[in-house]
């Protein structure tokens, strides 16, 4: 029997994945068209908490599976994401390598080989998640306070090796770990927001003002663009923003008009994997044919296409021969080889 999905969790994932698509869409359109629009301001506002919130939510349900045997655990937490990473790496690589336009085959193959150790493009989140899962299982006997302190310390250390995995691990692991270790407190926060909506709205207003101040205030120190990017400040802004996402997601969880957000969250893996291609295509069409002159409107249109495009592709392929795009085939499973793995309707997953 399938466990019922928790509405606010899907809402929170929906918020985060839409913000990710918006960031890539707005920045890409702005760079191509040479300007900025309203979505650029939203992207800047969300920068302190967009990825921290995503990783915190990804760790929420880890306690349900972390004590399973290693074979099952690796199947669900490593092989699962590795399958989608490699599959969509190849798909993105075919478009970006330039082979179809007569590009250098050796250079393209080097690019593909490098992507095995250096995450490719927008897929770095998928690459990093299984590393977080495995690291957490290996460290699960370490005292809670020590783990959080160590993770917070490496976040504030600002490791810059030039390689995505160590740099992003240092910057993001504390949020994933907090989602796992502090899950009861996170669910208590959501329940408190549900029971006290007026206080929750006031808290969101206060947070929004504080986040805007941190996100838009220039840093007085070289090497940091805003106050929100400073050591310690980034940690506080990341957790505060993640809490705000959870509170907002809870407040709208019972409102029918927000059902689309819940659906996006339930399909966050689909959107994250597939948004690159429709986003890039929409941007190219708009720019090449000069269909929209406003950077703001163009960014909004590309964002909508980036979100809706993968959902349409999923609906078109979920029952056919191309269902492998978003559903891992049984031949790529270590356990229960005949089991179905539809991420939209089964267990509440990390992404």
GROMACS .gro file of C-alpha atoms in nm:
model
  351
    1UNK     CA    1   0.000   0.000   0.000
    2UNK     CA    2   0.137   0.340  -0.098
    3UNK     CA    3   0.190   0.601   0.169
    4UNK     CA    4  -0.011   0.921   0.118
    5UNK     CA    5   0.200   1.212  -0.001
    6UNK     CA    6   0.237   1.510   0.231
    7UNK     CA    7   0.102   1.819   0.056
    8UNK     CA    8   0.331   2.081   0.205
    9UNK     CA    9   0.641   1.876   0.120
   10UNK     CA   10   0.538   1.861  -0.245
   11UNK     CA   11   0.455   2.233  -0.236
   12UNK     CA   12   0.798   2.312  -0.094
   13UNK     CA   13   0.972   2.104  -0.359
   14UNK     CA   14   0.759   2.273  -0.622
   15UNK     CA   15   0.869   2.617  -0.502
   16UNK     CA   16   1.235   2.519  -0.506
   17UNK     CA   17   1.237   2.350  -0.846
   18UNK     CA   18   1.047   2.641  -1.005
   19UNK     CA   19   1.298   2.885  -0.856
   20UNK     CA   20   1.580   2.676  -1.005
   21UNK     CA   21   1.421   2.683  -1.350
   22UNK     CA   22   1.351   3.055  -1.311
   23UNK     CA   23   1.713   3.126  -1.225
   24UNK     CA   24   1.852   2.947  -1.530
   25UNK     CA   25   1.582   3.095  -1.755
   26UNK     CA   26   1.611   3.456  -1.639
   27UNK     CA   27   1.989   3.466  -1.634
   28UNK     CA   28   2.011   3.301  -1.975
   29UNK     CA   29   1.757   3.537  -2.130
   30UNK     CA   30   1.916   3.839  -1.965
   31UNK     CA   31   2.261   3.748  -2.092
   32UNK     CA   32   2.135   3.683  -2.444
   33UNK     CA   33   1.915   3.993  -2.468
   34UNK     CA   34   2.147   4.217  -2.272
   35UNK     CA   35   1.923   4.332  -1.989
   36UNK     CA   36   1.731   4.246  -1.675
   37UNK     CA   37   1.367   4.212  -1.578
   38UNK     CA   38   1.146   4.147  -1.279
   39UNK     CA   39   1.243   3.780  -1.259
   40UNK     CA   40   1.606   3.880  -1.210
   41UNK     CA   41   1.502   4.051  -0.886
   42UNK     CA   42   1.311   3.742  -0.775
   43UNK     CA   43   1.614   3.525  -0.858
   44UNK     CA   44   1.839   3.752  -0.651
   45UNK     CA   45   1.590   3.749  -0.363
   46UNK     CA   46   1.574   3.368  -0.369
   47UNK     CA   47   1.948   3.311  -0.405
   48UNK     CA   48   2.020   3.275  -0.030
   49UNK     CA   49   1.766   2.996   0.019
   50UNK     CA   50   1.682   2.837  -0.318
   51UNK     CA   51   1.934   2.552  -0.305
   52UNK     CA   52   1.956   2.525   0.077
   53UNK     CA   53   1.580   2.471   0.086
   54UNK     CA   54   1.599   2.208  -0.186
   55UNK     CA   55   1.866   2.009  -0.004
   56UNK     CA   56   1.699   2.041   0.337
   57UNK     CA   57   1.377   1.898   0.199
   58UNK     CA   58   1.572   1.623   0.021
   59UNK     CA   59   1.694   1.496   0.357
   60UNK     CA   60   1.359   1.494   0.538
   61UNK     CA   61   1.264   1.130   0.482
   62UNK     CA   62   1.609   0.976   0.507
   63UNK     CA   63   1.540   0.838   0.855
   64UNK     CA   64   1.292   0.594   0.697
   65UNK     CA   65   1.557   0.428   0.482
   66UNK     CA   66   1.901   0.493   0.628
   67UNK     CA   67   1.906   0.171   0.833
   68UNK     CA   68   1.818  -0.055   0.542
   69UNK     CA   69   2.075  -0.302   0.414
   70UNK     CA   70   2.343  -0.155   0.190
   71UNK     CA   71   2.219  -0.332  -0.123
   72UNK     CA   72   1.872  -0.180  -0.098
   73UNK     CA   73   2.006   0.154   0.017
   74UNK     CA   74   2.253   0.186  -0.270
   75UNK     CA   75   1.983   0.087  -0.518
   76UNK     CA   76   1.744   0.357  -0.398
   77UNK     CA   77   1.993   0.631  -0.312
   78UNK     CA   78   2.286   0.584  -0.550
   79UNK     CA   79   2.197   0.369  -0.853
   80UNK     CA   80   1.864   0.549  -0.886
   81UNK     CA   81   2.020   0.894  -0.926
   82UNK     CA   82   2.323   0.762  -1.115
   83UNK     CA   83   2.090   0.619  -1.378
   84UNK     CA   84   1.915   0.950  -1.435
   85UNK     CA   85   2.240   1.145  -1.425
   86UNK     CA   86   2.407   0.935  -1.694
   87UNK     CA   87   2.094   0.920  -1.910
   88UNK     CA   88   2.031   1.294  -1.906
   89UNK     CA   89   2.402   1.369  -1.925
   90UNK     CA   90   2.412   1.190  -2.260
   91UNK     CA   91   2.097   1.371  -2.377
   92UNK     CA   92   2.233   1.714  -2.282
   93UNK     CA   93   2.578   1.627  -2.415
   94UNK     CA   94   2.438   1.536  -2.757
   95UNK     CA   95   2.293   1.887  -2.783
   96UNK     CA   96   2.584   2.076  -2.626
   97UNK     CA   97   2.878   1.886  -2.775
   98UNK     CA   98   2.828   2.026  -3.124
   99UNK     CA   99   2.874   1.686  -3.287
  100UNK     CA  100   2.557   1.734  -3.486
  101UNK     CA  101   2.708   2.057  -3.625
  102UNK     CA  102   3.042   1.904  -3.718
  103UNK     CA  103   3.220   1.954  -3.385
  104UNK     CA  104   3.544   1.783  -3.284
  105UNK     CA  105   3.458   1.424  -3.182
  106UNK     CA  106   3.762   1.388  -2.955
  107UNK     CA  107   3.684   1.711  -2.771
  108UNK     CA  108   3.324   1.599  -2.731
  109UNK     CA  109   3.429   1.263  -2.591
  110UNK     CA  110   3.669   1.433  -2.349
  111UNK     CA  111   3.381   1.650  -2.235
  112UNK     CA  112   3.167   1.341  -2.178
  113UNK     CA  113   3.443   1.161  -1.987
  114UNK     CA  114   3.508   1.465  -1.767
  115UNK     CA  115   3.137   1.474  -1.678
  116UNK     CA  116   3.186   1.147  -1.489
  117UNK     CA  117   3.389   1.332  -1.224
  118UNK     CA  118   3.287   1.694  -1.282
  119UNK     CA  119   2.904   1.728  -1.290
  120UNK     CA  120   2.768   1.843  -1.624
  121UNK     CA  121   2.569   2.164  -1.648
  122UNK     CA  122   2.242   2.172  -1.457
  123UNK     CA  123   2.276   1.808  -1.345
  124UNK     CA  124   2.512   1.877  -1.054
  125UNK     CA  125   2.228   1.846  -0.799
  126UNK     CA  126   2.149   1.493  -0.922
  127UNK     CA  127   2.520   1.407  -0.905
  128UNK     CA  128   2.561   1.536  -0.549
  129UNK     CA  129   2.251   1.382  -0.389
  130UNK     CA  130   2.376   1.020  -0.384
  131UNK     CA  131   2.707   1.140  -0.238
  132UNK     CA  132   2.510   1.303   0.044
  133UNK     CA  133   2.308   0.986   0.098
  134UNK     CA  134   2.610   0.757   0.114
  135UNK     CA  135   2.812   0.996   0.333
  136UNK     CA  136   2.525   1.028   0.580
  137UNK     CA  137   2.480   0.652   0.611
  138UNK     CA  138   2.852   0.610   0.672
  139UNK     CA  139   2.845   0.883   0.939
  140UNK     CA  140   2.514   0.793   1.105
  141UNK     CA  141   2.685   0.676   1.428
  142UNK     CA  142   2.856   1.013   1.479
  143UNK     CA  143   2.689   1.229   1.749
  144UNK     CA  144   2.424   1.461   1.607
  145UNK     CA  145   2.568   1.783   1.747
  146UNK     CA  146   2.916   1.701   1.619
  147UNK     CA  147   2.790   1.625   1.269
  148UNK     CA  148   2.594   1.950   1.243
  149UNK     CA  149   2.881   2.154   1.385
  150UNK     CA  150   3.128   2.003   1.140
  151UNK     CA  151   2.891   2.054   0.844
  152UNK     CA  152   2.825   2.415   0.945
  153UNK     CA  153   3.197   2.475   0.981
  154UNK     CA  154   3.280   2.355   0.630
  155UNK     CA  155   2.993   2.566   0.494
  156UNK     CA  156   3.144   2.880   0.644
  157UNK     CA  157   3.497   2.782   0.538
  158UNK     CA  158   3.420   2.870   0.175
  159UNK     CA  159   3.615   2.587   0.012
  160UNK     CA  160   3.706   2.678  -0.346
  161UNK     CA  161   3.897   2.396  -0.509
  162UNK     CA  162   3.763   2.466  -0.856
  163UNK     CA  163   3.582   2.130  -0.863
  164UNK     CA  164   3.207   2.118  -0.818
  165UNK     CA  165   3.178   1.813  -0.592
  166UNK     CA  166   3.402   1.920  -0.301
  167UNK     CA  167   3.296   2.284  -0.326
  168UNK     CA  168   2.924   2.216  -0.335
  169UNK     CA  169   2.951   1.938  -0.077
  170UNK     CA  170   3.109   2.183   0.164
  171UNK     CA  171   2.854   2.454   0.086
  172UNK     CA  172   2.538   2.241   0.087
  173UNK     CA  173   2.580   1.932   0.303
  174UNK     CA  174   2.477   2.110   0.624
  175UNK     CA  175   2.128   2.170   0.485
  176UNK     CA  176   2.077   1.811   0.373
  177UNK     CA  177   2.207   1.688   0.708
  178UNK     CA  178   1.975   1.925   0.894
  179UNK     CA  179   1.678   1.792   0.695
  180UNK     CA  180   1.766   1.441   0.808
  181UNK     CA  181   1.863   1.508   1.168
  182UNK     CA  182   1.607   1.779   1.243
  183UNK     CA  183   1.312   1.631   1.053
  184UNK     CA  184   1.088   1.618   1.365
  185UNK     CA  185   1.148   1.989   1.423
  186UNK     CA  186   1.079   2.067   1.057
  187UNK     CA  187   0.747   1.882   1.067
  188UNK     CA  188   0.665   2.058   1.395
  189UNK     CA  189   0.730   2.393   1.224
  190UNK     CA  190   0.490   2.301   0.944
  191UNK     CA  191   0.225   2.192   1.195
  192UNK     CA  192   0.267   2.515   1.391
  193UNK     CA  193   0.217   2.717   1.072
  194UNK     CA  194  -0.097   2.518   0.993
  195UNK     CA  195  -0.244   2.583   1.337
  196UNK     CA  196  -0.140   2.950   1.355
  197UNK     CA  197  -0.178   3.093   1.003
  198UNK     CA  198  -0.197   3.457   1.110
  199UNK     CA  199   0.128   3.442   1.305
  200UNK     CA  200   0.285   3.246   1.019
  201UNK     CA  201   0.196   3.519   0.767
  202UNK     CA  202   0.342   3.786   0.994
  203UNK     CA  203   0.656   3.578   1.030
  204UNK     CA  204   0.683   3.544   0.653
  205UNK     CA  205   0.651   3.920   0.610
  206UNK     CA  206   0.930   3.982   0.862
  207UNK     CA  207   1.149   3.720   0.697
  208UNK     CA  208   1.090   3.863   0.348
  209UNK     CA  209   1.205   4.206   0.464
  210UNK     CA  210   1.516   4.059   0.629
  211UNK     CA  211   1.601   3.838   0.332
  212UNK     CA  212   1.563   4.127   0.089
  213UNK     CA  213   1.795   4.338   0.303
  214UNK     CA  214   2.061   4.067   0.309
  215UNK     CA  215   2.020   3.969  -0.058
  216UNK     CA  216   2.031   4.321  -0.201
  217UNK     CA  217   2.280   4.489   0.031
  218UNK     CA  218   2.633   4.503  -0.116
  219UNK     CA  219   2.897   4.335   0.093
  220UNK     CA  220   3.162   4.559   0.252
  221UNK     CA  221   3.420   4.283   0.201
  222UNK     CA  222   3.598   4.195  -0.122
  223UNK     CA  223   3.509   3.861  -0.273
  224UNK     CA  224   3.149   3.866  -0.149
  225UNK     CA  225   2.880   4.023  -0.363
  226UNK     CA  226   2.611   4.071  -0.097
  227UNK     CA  227   2.573   4.060   0.279
  228UNK     CA  228   2.379   3.733   0.237
  229UNK     CA  229   2.687   3.569   0.084
  230UNK     CA  230   2.910   3.641   0.384
  231UNK     CA  231   3.018   3.352   0.609
  232UNK     CA  232   2.766   3.282   0.886
  233UNK     CA  233   2.518   3.523   0.724
  234UNK     CA  234   2.473   3.276   0.437
  235UNK     CA  235   2.408   2.996   0.683
  236UNK     CA  236   2.147   3.199   0.871
  237UNK     CA  237   1.984   3.319   0.547
  238UNK     CA  238   1.980   2.966   0.406
  239UNK     CA  239   1.805   2.812   0.705
  240UNK     CA  240   1.569   3.106   0.751
  241UNK     CA  241   1.471   3.092   0.385
  242UNK     CA  242   1.420   2.716   0.396
  243UNK     CA  243   1.192   2.762   0.698
  244UNK     CA  244   1.000   3.032   0.511
  245UNK     CA  245   0.950   2.800   0.213
  246UNK     CA  246   0.814   2.532   0.446
  247UNK     CA  247   0.578   2.776   0.616
  248UNK     CA  248   0.445   2.915   0.288
  249UNK     CA  249   0.411   2.564   0.144
  250UNK     CA  250   0.207   2.466   0.449
  251UNK     CA  251  -0.020   2.770   0.432
  252UNK     CA  252  -0.122   2.698   0.072
  253UNK     CA  253  -0.140   2.318   0.107
  254UNK     CA  254  -0.519   2.312   0.148
  255UNK     CA  255  -0.600   2.568  -0.122
  256UNK     CA  256  -0.725   2.417  -0.451
  257UNK     CA  257  -0.591   2.706  -0.658
  258UNK     CA  258  -0.237   2.598  -0.556
  259UNK     CA  259  -0.282   2.238  -0.668
  260UNK     CA  260  -0.052   2.305  -0.963
  261UNK     CA  261   0.233   2.380  -0.723
  262UNK     CA  262   0.181   2.050  -0.545
  263UNK     CA  263   0.185   1.869  -0.878
  264UNK     CA  264   0.510   2.040  -0.976
  265UNK     CA  265   0.663   1.934  -0.646
  266UNK     CA  266   0.550   1.576  -0.691
  267UNK     CA  267   0.713   1.585  -1.034
  268UNK     CA  268   1.023   1.779  -0.926
  269UNK     CA  269   1.256   1.507  -1.058
  270UNK     CA  270   1.086   1.525  -1.397
  271UNK     CA  271   1.113   1.904  -1.411
  272UNK     CA  272   1.473   1.913  -1.292
  273UNK     CA  273   1.588   1.653  -1.541
  274UNK     CA  274   1.399   1.784  -1.840
  275UNK     CA  275   1.382   2.163  -1.813
  276UNK     CA  276   1.708   2.238  -1.993
  277UNK     CA  277   1.598   2.145  -2.345
  278UNK     CA  278   1.260   2.327  -2.364
  279UNK     CA  279   1.411   2.624  -2.180
  280UNK     CA  280   1.699   2.653  -2.427
  281UNK     CA  281   1.468   2.603  -2.725
  282UNK     CA  282   1.221   2.868  -2.606
  283UNK     CA  283   1.501   3.117  -2.545
  284UNK     CA  284   1.651   3.059  -2.889
  285UNK     CA  285   1.317   3.100  -3.068
  286UNK     CA  286   1.235   3.420  -2.879
  287UNK     CA  287   1.575   3.576  -2.945
  288UNK     CA  288   1.626   3.458  -3.303
  289UNK     CA  289   1.281   3.566  -3.416
  290UNK     CA  290   1.258   3.869  -3.185
  291UNK     CA  291   0.917   3.756  -3.062
  292UNK     CA  292   0.937   3.935  -2.726
  293UNK     CA  293   1.132   4.254  -2.669
  294UNK     CA  294   1.085   4.272  -2.291
  295UNK     CA  295   1.350   4.085  -2.093
  296UNK     CA  296   1.104   4.036  -1.808
  297UNK     CA  297   0.829   3.887  -2.026
  298UNK     CA  298   1.076   3.675  -2.219
  299UNK     CA  299   1.220   3.540  -1.892
  300UNK     CA  300   0.871   3.458  -1.766
  301UNK     CA  301   0.777   3.281  -2.088
  302UNK     CA  302   1.097   3.075  -2.091
  303UNK     CA  303   1.045   2.982  -1.724
  304UNK     CA  304   0.690   2.860  -1.792
  305UNK     CA  305   0.810   2.656  -2.090
  306UNK     CA  306   1.093   2.516  -1.879
  307UNK     CA  307   0.847   2.397  -1.615
  308UNK     CA  308   0.558   2.283  -1.835
  309UNK     CA  309   0.770   2.126  -2.110
  310UNK     CA  310   0.907   1.836  -1.901
  311UNK     CA  311   0.563   1.772  -1.752
  312UNK     CA  312   0.412   1.738  -2.098
  313UNK     CA  313   0.698   1.515  -2.208
  314UNK     CA  314   0.644   1.297  -1.903
  315UNK     CA  315   0.272   1.259  -1.975
  316UNK     CA  316   0.346   1.169  -2.336
  317UNK     CA  317   0.609   0.909  -2.250
  318UNK     CA  318   0.496   0.754  -1.920
  319UNK     CA  319   0.305   0.468  -2.088
  320UNK     CA  320   0.520   0.417  -2.397
  321UNK     CA  321   0.858   0.301  -2.511
  322UNK     CA  322   1.024   0.623  -2.387
  323UNK     CA  323   0.910   0.585  -2.027
  324UNK     CA  324   1.276   0.517  -1.937
  325UNK     CA  325   1.333   0.893  -1.959
  326UNK     CA  326   1.172   0.948  -1.619
  327UNK     CA  327   1.125   0.599  -1.479
  328UNK     CA  328   1.419   0.369  -1.405
  329UNK     CA  329   1.372   0.033  -1.581
  330UNK     CA  330   1.379  -0.285  -1.373
  331UNK     CA  331   1.698  -0.392  -1.552
  332UNK     CA  332   1.877  -0.103  -1.377
  333UNK     CA  333   1.769  -0.207  -1.029
  334UNK     CA  334   1.960  -0.405  -0.769
  335UNK     CA  335   1.656  -0.504  -0.566
  336UNK     CA  336   1.303  -0.615  -0.660
  337UNK     CA  337   1.379  -0.621  -1.035
  338UNK     CA  338   1.013  -0.644  -1.128
  339UNK     CA  339   0.905  -0.349  -0.916
  340UNK     CA  340   0.765  -0.035  -1.069
  341UNK     CA  341   0.922   0.297  -0.980
  342UNK     CA  342   0.688   0.578  -1.082
  343UNK     CA  343   0.820   0.878  -0.890
  344UNK     CA  344   0.501   1.079  -0.935
  345UNK     CA  345   0.271   0.831  -0.764
  346UNK     CA  346   0.486   0.622  -0.530
  347UNK     CA  347   0.682   0.714  -0.218
  348UNK     CA  348   0.768   1.073  -0.128
  349UNK     CA  349   1.116   1.092  -0.277
  350UNK     CA  350   1.413   1.319  -0.217
  351UNK     CA  351   1.359   1.503  -0.544
   0.00000   0.00000   0.00000
